[in-house]
PDB file of C-alpha atoms in Angstrom:
ATOM      1  CA  MET A 196      11.159 -37.603  -1.786  1.00 90.00           C
ATOM      2  CA  ASN A 197      10.156 -36.203  -5.171  1.00 95.00           C
ATOM      3  CA  ILE A 198       9.732 -38.155  -8.423  1.00 95.00           C
ATOM      4  CA  ASP A 199      13.295 -37.529  -9.687  1.00 96.00           C
ATOM      5  CA  ILE A 200      14.849 -38.744  -6.451  1.00 96.00           C
ATOM      6  CA  ALA A 201      12.506 -41.747  -6.395  1.00 96.00           C
ATOM      7  CA  MET A 202      13.587 -42.716  -9.918  1.00 97.00           C
ATOM      8  CA  LYS A 203      17.278 -42.418  -8.929  1.00 97.00           C
ATOM      9  CA  GLU A 204      16.665 -44.481  -5.795  1.00 97.00           C
ATOM     10  CA  ALA A 205      14.942 -47.193  -7.819  1.00 97.00           C
ATOM     11  CA  MET A 206      17.801 -47.273 -10.335  1.00 97.00           C
ATOM     12  CA  SER A 207      20.213 -47.879  -7.446  1.00 97.00           C
ATOM     13  CA  ILE A 208      18.510 -51.234  -6.777  1.00 97.00           C
ATOM     14  CA  SER A 209      20.851 -54.042  -7.759  1.00 97.00           C
ATOM     15  CA  GLY A 210      20.093 -55.229 -11.296  1.00 97.00           C
ATOM     16  CA  ALA A 211      17.832 -52.276 -12.195  1.00 97.00           C
ATOM     17  CA  VAL A 212      17.597 -51.566 -15.917  1.00 97.00           C
ATOM     18  CA  GLY A 213      14.741 -49.060 -15.969  1.00 97.00           C
ATOM     19  CA  VAL A 214      11.993 -47.593 -13.838  1.00 97.00           C
ATOM     20  CA  ALA A 215       8.865 -45.538 -14.421  1.00 97.00           C
ATOM     21  CA  LEU A 216       6.153 -43.938 -12.323  1.00 96.00           C
ATOM     22  CA  VAL A 217       2.951 -44.452 -14.276  1.00 96.00           C
ATOM     23  CA  ASP A 218      -0.663 -43.275 -14.079  1.00 93.00           C
ATOM     24  CA  TYR A 219      -2.755 -46.265 -15.155  1.00 92.00           C
ATOM     25  CA  ASP A 220      -5.837 -44.112 -15.797  1.00 90.00           C
ATOM     26  CA  SER A 221      -4.052 -42.287 -18.615  1.00 90.00           C
ATOM     27  CA  GLY A 222      -1.176 -44.678 -19.391  1.00 88.00           C
ATOM     28  CA  MET A 223       1.270 -41.779 -19.127  1.00 92.00           C
ATOM     29  CA  SER A 224       4.584 -41.789 -17.285  1.00 94.00           C
ATOM     30  CA  LEU A 225       5.125 -39.127 -14.656  1.00 94.00           C
ATOM     31  CA  GLY A 226       8.827 -39.947 -14.522  1.00 95.00           C
ATOM     32  CA  THR A 227      11.310 -42.452 -15.940  1.00 95.00           C
ATOM     33  CA  SER A 228      14.939 -43.413 -15.571  1.00 96.00           C
ATOM     34  CA  GLY A 229      17.088 -45.935 -17.400  1.00 95.00           C
ATOM     35  CA  GLY A 230      15.776 -47.990 -20.266  1.00 90.00           C
ATOM     36  CA  GLY A 231      17.625 -47.866 -23.564  1.00 84.00           C
ATOM     37  CA  ASP A 232      17.430 -49.103 -27.127  1.00 85.00           C
ATOM     38  CA  TRP A 233      15.744 -52.393 -26.241  1.00 88.00           C
ATOM     39  CA  LEU A 234      13.613 -51.011 -23.381  1.00 92.00           C
ATOM     40  CA  ASN A 235      11.394 -48.083 -24.348  1.00 93.00           C
ATOM     41  CA  LEU A 236       9.972 -47.171 -20.951  1.00 93.00           C
ATOM     42  CA  GLU A 237       7.176 -45.033 -22.398  1.00 92.00           C
ATOM     43  CA  VAL A 238       5.874 -47.960 -24.481  1.00 93.00           C
ATOM     44  CA  ALA A 239       6.367 -50.437 -21.625  1.00 93.00           C
ATOM     45  CA  ALA A 240       4.616 -48.141 -19.143  1.00 91.00           C
ATOM     46  CA  ALA A 241       1.623 -47.688 -21.437  1.00 91.00           C
ATOM     47  CA  GLY A 242       1.452 -51.440 -22.073  1.00 93.00           C
ATOM     48  CA  ASN A 243       1.605 -52.289 -18.400  1.00 95.00           C
ATOM     49  CA  THR A 244      -1.363 -50.044 -17.696  1.00 95.00           C
ATOM     50  CA  GLU A 245      -3.368 -52.688 -19.563  1.00 95.00           C
ATOM     51  CA  VAL A 246      -1.953 -55.394 -17.287  1.00 95.00           C
ATOM     52  CA  VAL A 247      -3.040 -53.442 -14.203  1.00 95.00           C
ATOM     53  CA  ARG A 248      -6.474 -52.569 -15.607  1.00 94.00           C
ATOM     54  CA  SER A 249      -7.073 -56.176 -16.620  1.00 95.00           C
ATOM     55  CA  LYS A 250      -6.193 -57.544 -13.201  1.00 94.00           C
ATOM     56  CA  LEU A 251      -8.395 -54.955 -11.499  1.00 92.00           C
ATOM     57  CA  ARG A 252     -11.322 -55.935 -13.776  1.00 94.00           C
ATOM     58  CA  VAL A 253     -10.830 -59.622 -12.966  1.00 96.00           C
ATOM     59  CA  MET A 254     -10.742 -58.885  -9.249  1.00 94.00           C
ATOM     60  CA  GLN A 255     -13.939 -56.862  -9.543  1.00 93.00           C
ATOM     61  CA  THR A 256     -15.656 -59.615 -11.564  1.00 96.00           C
ATOM     62  CA  LEU A 257     -14.667 -62.182  -8.938  1.00 96.00           C
ATOM     63  CA  GLY A 258     -15.908 -59.920  -6.167  1.00 95.00           C
ATOM     64  CA  LEU A 259     -12.544 -59.849  -4.434  1.00 93.00           C
ATOM     65  CA  SER A 260     -12.414 -57.101  -1.831  1.00 90.00           C
ATOM     66  CA  ASP A 261      -8.658 -56.865  -1.700  1.00 89.00           C
ATOM     67  CA  THR A 262      -5.940 -54.663  -3.149  1.00 88.00           C
ATOM     68  CA  ILE A 263      -2.998 -55.437  -5.393  1.00 91.00           C
ATOM     69  CA  GLU A 264       0.368 -54.964  -3.749  1.00 92.00           C
ATOM     70  CA  ASP A 265       2.454 -55.856  -6.771  1.00 94.00           C
ATOM     71  CA  ILE A 266       2.424 -57.827 -10.011  1.00 96.00           C
ATOM     72  CA  LEU A 267       5.462 -59.815 -11.109  1.00 97.00           C
ATOM     73  CA  ILE A 268       6.175 -60.770 -14.699  1.00 96.00           C
ATOM     74  CA  THR A 269       9.058 -63.220 -14.883  1.00 96.00           C
ATOM     75  CA  LEU A 270      10.985 -63.466 -18.128  1.00 96.00           C
ATOM     76  CA  HIS A 271      13.916 -65.739 -18.858  1.00 96.00           C
ATOM     77  CA  ARG A 272      16.449 -62.960 -18.215  1.00 95.00           C
ATOM     78  CA  GLN A 273      14.411 -60.273 -16.460  1.00 96.00           C
ATOM     79  CA  TYR A 274      11.890 -59.479 -13.763  1.00 97.00           C
ATOM     80  CA  HIS A 275       9.249 -56.847 -14.502  1.00 97.00           C
ATOM     81  CA  LEU A 276       7.806 -55.628 -11.221  1.00 97.00           C
ATOM     82  CA  ILE A 277       4.670 -53.478 -11.040  1.00 97.00           C
ATOM     83  CA  ARG A 278       3.978 -51.981  -7.597  1.00 96.00           C
ATOM     84  CA  LEU A 279       0.665 -50.208  -7.177  1.00 94.00           C
ATOM     85  CA  MET A 280       0.798 -47.088  -5.036  1.00 91.00           C
ATOM     86  CA  SER A 281      -1.488 -47.069  -2.027  1.00 76.00           C
ATOM     87  CA  GLY A 282      -2.253 -44.528   0.616  1.00 56.00           C
ATOM     88  CA  MET A 283      -3.291 -41.022  -0.394  1.00 47.00           C
ATOM     89  CA  LYS A 284      -6.264 -40.764  -2.736  1.00 46.00           C
ATOM     90  CA  SER A 285      -4.236 -38.823  -5.329  1.00 49.00           C
ATOM     91  CA  ARG A 286      -1.887 -41.816  -5.607  1.00 55.00           C
ATOM     92  CA  GLY A 287      -4.694 -44.294  -6.217  1.00 73.00           C
ATOM     93  CA  SER A 288      -4.072 -44.705  -9.941  1.00 89.00           C
ATOM     94  CA  LEU A 289      -0.269 -44.777  -9.891  1.00 94.00           C
ATOM     95  CA  PHE A 290       2.220 -47.604 -10.053  1.00 95.00           C
ATOM     96  CA  LEU A 291       5.964 -48.013 -10.024  1.00 96.00           C
ATOM     97  CA  TYR A 292       7.293 -50.171 -12.841  1.00 97.00           C
ATOM     98  CA  LEU A 293      10.774 -51.631 -12.378  1.00 97.00           C
ATOM     99  CA  VAL A 294      12.727 -53.816 -14.814  1.00 97.00           C
ATOM    100  CA  LEU A 295      15.509 -55.921 -13.297  1.00 97.00           C
ATOM    101  CA  GLU A 296      18.190 -58.122 -14.831  1.00 96.00           C
ATOM    102  CA  ARG A 297      17.397 -61.457 -13.250  1.00 95.00           C
ATOM    103  CA  GLU A 298      21.024 -62.596 -13.030  1.00 95.00           C
ATOM    104  CA  SER A 299      22.198 -59.598 -10.986  1.00 96.00           C
ATOM    105  CA  SER A 300      19.160 -58.814  -8.852  1.00 96.00           C
ATOM    106  CA  ASN A 301      17.554 -59.994  -5.655  1.00 96.00           C
ATOM    107  CA  LEU A 302      13.781 -59.934  -6.094  1.00 96.00           C
ATOM    108  CA  ALA A 303      12.996 -59.854  -2.372  1.00 96.00           C
ATOM    109  CA  LEU A 304      15.305 -56.887  -1.793  1.00 97.00           C
ATOM    110  CA  ALA A 305      13.964 -55.110  -4.871  1.00 97.00           C
ATOM    111  CA  ARG A 306      10.395 -55.457  -3.563  1.00 96.00           C
ATOM    112  CA  HIS A 307      11.520 -54.160  -0.169  1.00 96.00           C
ATOM    113  CA  HIS A 308      13.236 -51.130  -1.753  1.00 96.00           C
ATOM    114  CA  LEU A 309      10.208 -50.314  -3.925  1.00 95.00           C
ATOM    115  CA  LYS A 310       7.956 -50.463  -0.868  1.00 94.00           C
ATOM    116  CA  ARG A 311      10.233 -47.968   0.907  1.00 95.00           C
ATOM    117  CA  ILE A 312      10.342 -45.675  -2.135  1.00 95.00           C
ATOM    118  CA  GLU A 313       6.539 -45.810  -2.357  1.00 93.00           C
ATOM    119  CA  SER A 314       6.165 -44.824   1.304  1.00 92.00           C
ATOM    120  CA  GLU A 315       8.521 -41.845   0.966  1.00 93.00           C
ATOM    121  CA  LEU A 316       7.389 -40.558  -2.430  1.00 92.00           C
ATOM    122  CA  GLN A 317       5.593 -37.208  -2.364  1.00 89.00           C
ATOM    123  CA  ILE A 318       3.374 -36.481  -5.375  1.00 83.00           C
TER     124      ILE A 318
END
């Protein structure tokens, strides 16, 4: 699947408010869908690159030889899910960023759907 289809698939996840495919080396979005007045996906994507970079630095400092599958930020009314892309070398600095309304979403299913989207996404 291409980026546009991946963004549409992610927005079909129950409770989805916005989604972005982000390069954490540059902080730039390769694709977005959803968002709105209170959720500027470009700003959120750039900000979350710092979250990913910080966690990677901490892992390196601790000498952890593992990889990040996803990072969850839980807010009172929302889940912010960051799923790092694995696999092909060209996807090594990419992540999917999904914002969910907590009340109308199922976090386990959302993680499952993002994993499927990641596996099918062609960059």
